[in-house]
Tab-separated table of C-alpha atoms in Angstrom:
chain	number	residue	atom	x	y	z
A	205	MET	CA	173.118	-213.736	70.072
A	206	THR	CA	172.947	-211.327	72.994
A	207	GLU	CA	174.474	-208.555	70.883
A	208	PHE	CA	171.610	-208.943	68.415
A	209	LEU	CA	169.113	-208.556	71.258
A	210	SER	CA	170.670	-205.332	72.540
A	211	THR	CA	169.710	-201.761	71.799
A	212	SER	CA	172.098	-199.233	70.307
A	213	SER	CA	172.869	-197.934	73.807
A	214	GLY	CA	174.039	-201.380	74.908
A	215	ARG	CA	171.020	-202.247	77.048
A	216	SER	CA	169.399	-205.610	76.443
A	217	LEU	CA	165.793	-205.796	75.352
A	218	GLY	CA	163.063	-206.464	77.865
A	219	PRO	CA	161.169	-209.755	77.919
A	220	GLN	CA	158.206	-208.385	75.947
A	221	ALA	CA	160.404	-206.963	73.178
A	222	ARG	CA	162.410	-210.183	73.078
A	223	THR	CA	159.200	-212.215	72.722
A	224	LEU	CA	157.996	-209.989	69.892
A	225	LEU	CA	161.340	-210.316	68.152
A	226	LEU	CA	161.220	-214.102	68.396
A	227	VAL	CA	157.611	-214.180	67.146
A	228	TRP	CA	158.604	-211.922	64.257
A	229	ALA	CA	161.461	-214.313	63.415
A	230	ALA	CA	159.031	-217.250	63.516
A	231	LEU	CA	156.661	-215.370	61.198
A	232	MET	CA	159.502	-214.728	58.755
A	233	ALA	CA	160.511	-218.402	58.863
A	234	ALA	CA	156.895	-219.434	58.256
A	235	THR	CA	156.698	-217.036	55.313
A	236	LEU	CA	159.847	-218.526	53.802
A	237	LEU	CA	158.484	-222.046	54.336
A	238	SER	CA	155.221	-221.144	52.597
A	239	TRP	CA	157.090	-219.511	49.745
A	240	HIS	CA	159.380	-222.514	49.349
A	241	LEU	CA	156.489	-224.978	49.363
A	242	GLY	CA	154.387	-222.891	47.000
A	243	ALA	CA	157.148	-222.127	44.516
A	244	GLY	CA	158.178	-225.634	43.574
A	245	ASN	CA	155.358	-227.921	44.629
A	246	SER	CA	151.918	-228.019	43.154
A	247	THR	CA	150.697	-230.936	45.253
A	248	LYS	CA	147.627	-230.786	47.437
A	249	ASN	CA	149.685	-231.658	50.504
A	250	ALA	CA	151.975	-228.666	49.983
A	251	ALA	CA	148.981	-226.380	49.518
A	252	ILE	CA	147.362	-227.696	52.692
A	253	VAL	CA	150.579	-227.040	54.629
A	254	VAL	CA	150.639	-223.481	53.240
A	255	ILE	CA	147.040	-222.944	54.430
A	256	VAL	CA	147.850	-224.312	57.892
A	257	VAL	CA	150.981	-222.165	58.133
A	258	GLY	CA	148.899	-219.121	57.159
A	259	VAL	CA	146.348	-219.826	59.885
A	260	VAL	CA	149.106	-220.274	62.466
A	261	LYS	CA	150.594	-216.943	61.359
A	262	VAL	CA	147.209	-215.240	61.824
A	263	GLN	CA	146.993	-216.705	65.322
A	264	LEU	CA	150.511	-215.511	66.192
A	265	ILE	CA	149.813	-212.008	64.883
A	266	GLY	CA	146.562	-211.833	66.813
A	267	ASP	CA	148.119	-213.049	70.050
A	268	HIS	CA	151.330	-211.072	70.012
A	269	PHE	CA	150.979	-207.986	67.810
A	270	MET	CA	147.274	-207.291	68.412
A	271	GLU	CA	147.824	-208.254	72.066
A	272	LEU	CA	144.940	-210.691	72.263
A	273	ARG	CA	146.927	-212.713	74.792
A	274	HIS	CA	145.945	-210.024	77.316
A	275	ALA	CA	142.304	-209.892	76.187
A	276	PRO	CA	139.418	-211.482	78.071
A	277	LEU	CA	139.164	-215.246	77.695
A	278	ALA	CA	135.932	-215.045	75.693
A	279	LEU	CA	137.574	-212.867	73.027
A	280	ARG	CA	140.621	-215.141	72.859
A	281	LEU	CA	138.413	-218.209	72.445
A	282	LEU	CA	136.345	-216.452	69.795
A	283	PHE	CA	139.456	-215.509	67.822
A	284	GLY	CA	140.927	-219.004	68.170
A	285	GLY	CA	137.639	-220.512	67.044
A	286	TRP	CA	137.494	-218.152	64.086
A	287	CYS	CA	141.009	-219.204	63.036
A	288	LEU	CA	140.049	-222.857	63.362
A	289	VAL	CA	136.800	-222.491	61.384
A	290	VAL	CA	138.371	-220.409	58.600
A	291	GLY	CA	141.362	-222.729	58.327
A	292	THR	CA	139.125	-225.793	58.233
A	293	CYS	CA	136.807	-224.247	55.617
A	294	LEU	CA	139.699	-223.173	53.398
A	295	THR	CA	141.302	-226.602	53.621
A	296	ALA	CA	138.003	-228.387	52.959
A	297	MET	CA	137.203	-226.177	49.950
A	298	PHE	CA	140.648	-226.790	48.541
A	299	VAL	CA	140.515	-230.569	49.057
A	300	LEU	CA	136.977	-230.885	47.674
A	301	ALA	CA	137.590	-228.692	44.618
């Protein structure tokens, strides 16, 4: 595993690059999970899981790739609240439709 986390010159990645790589891997795994659930299942539960996974992915992208984890607390809370409200609205619209 350490060879995968090394650069071409043999140096290991720093902690920030390692974190981004792990978040990227989690995003890819979440994408595969959503694809797997959406491809074979047409149940409401599978669709709700896909919506929740999508909202979690948005939160991860915002925190790690848009660097909101270093933003002021008010902006982080606003973004987290937005994710929660949008995820809840999408789930509610889907369930009530």
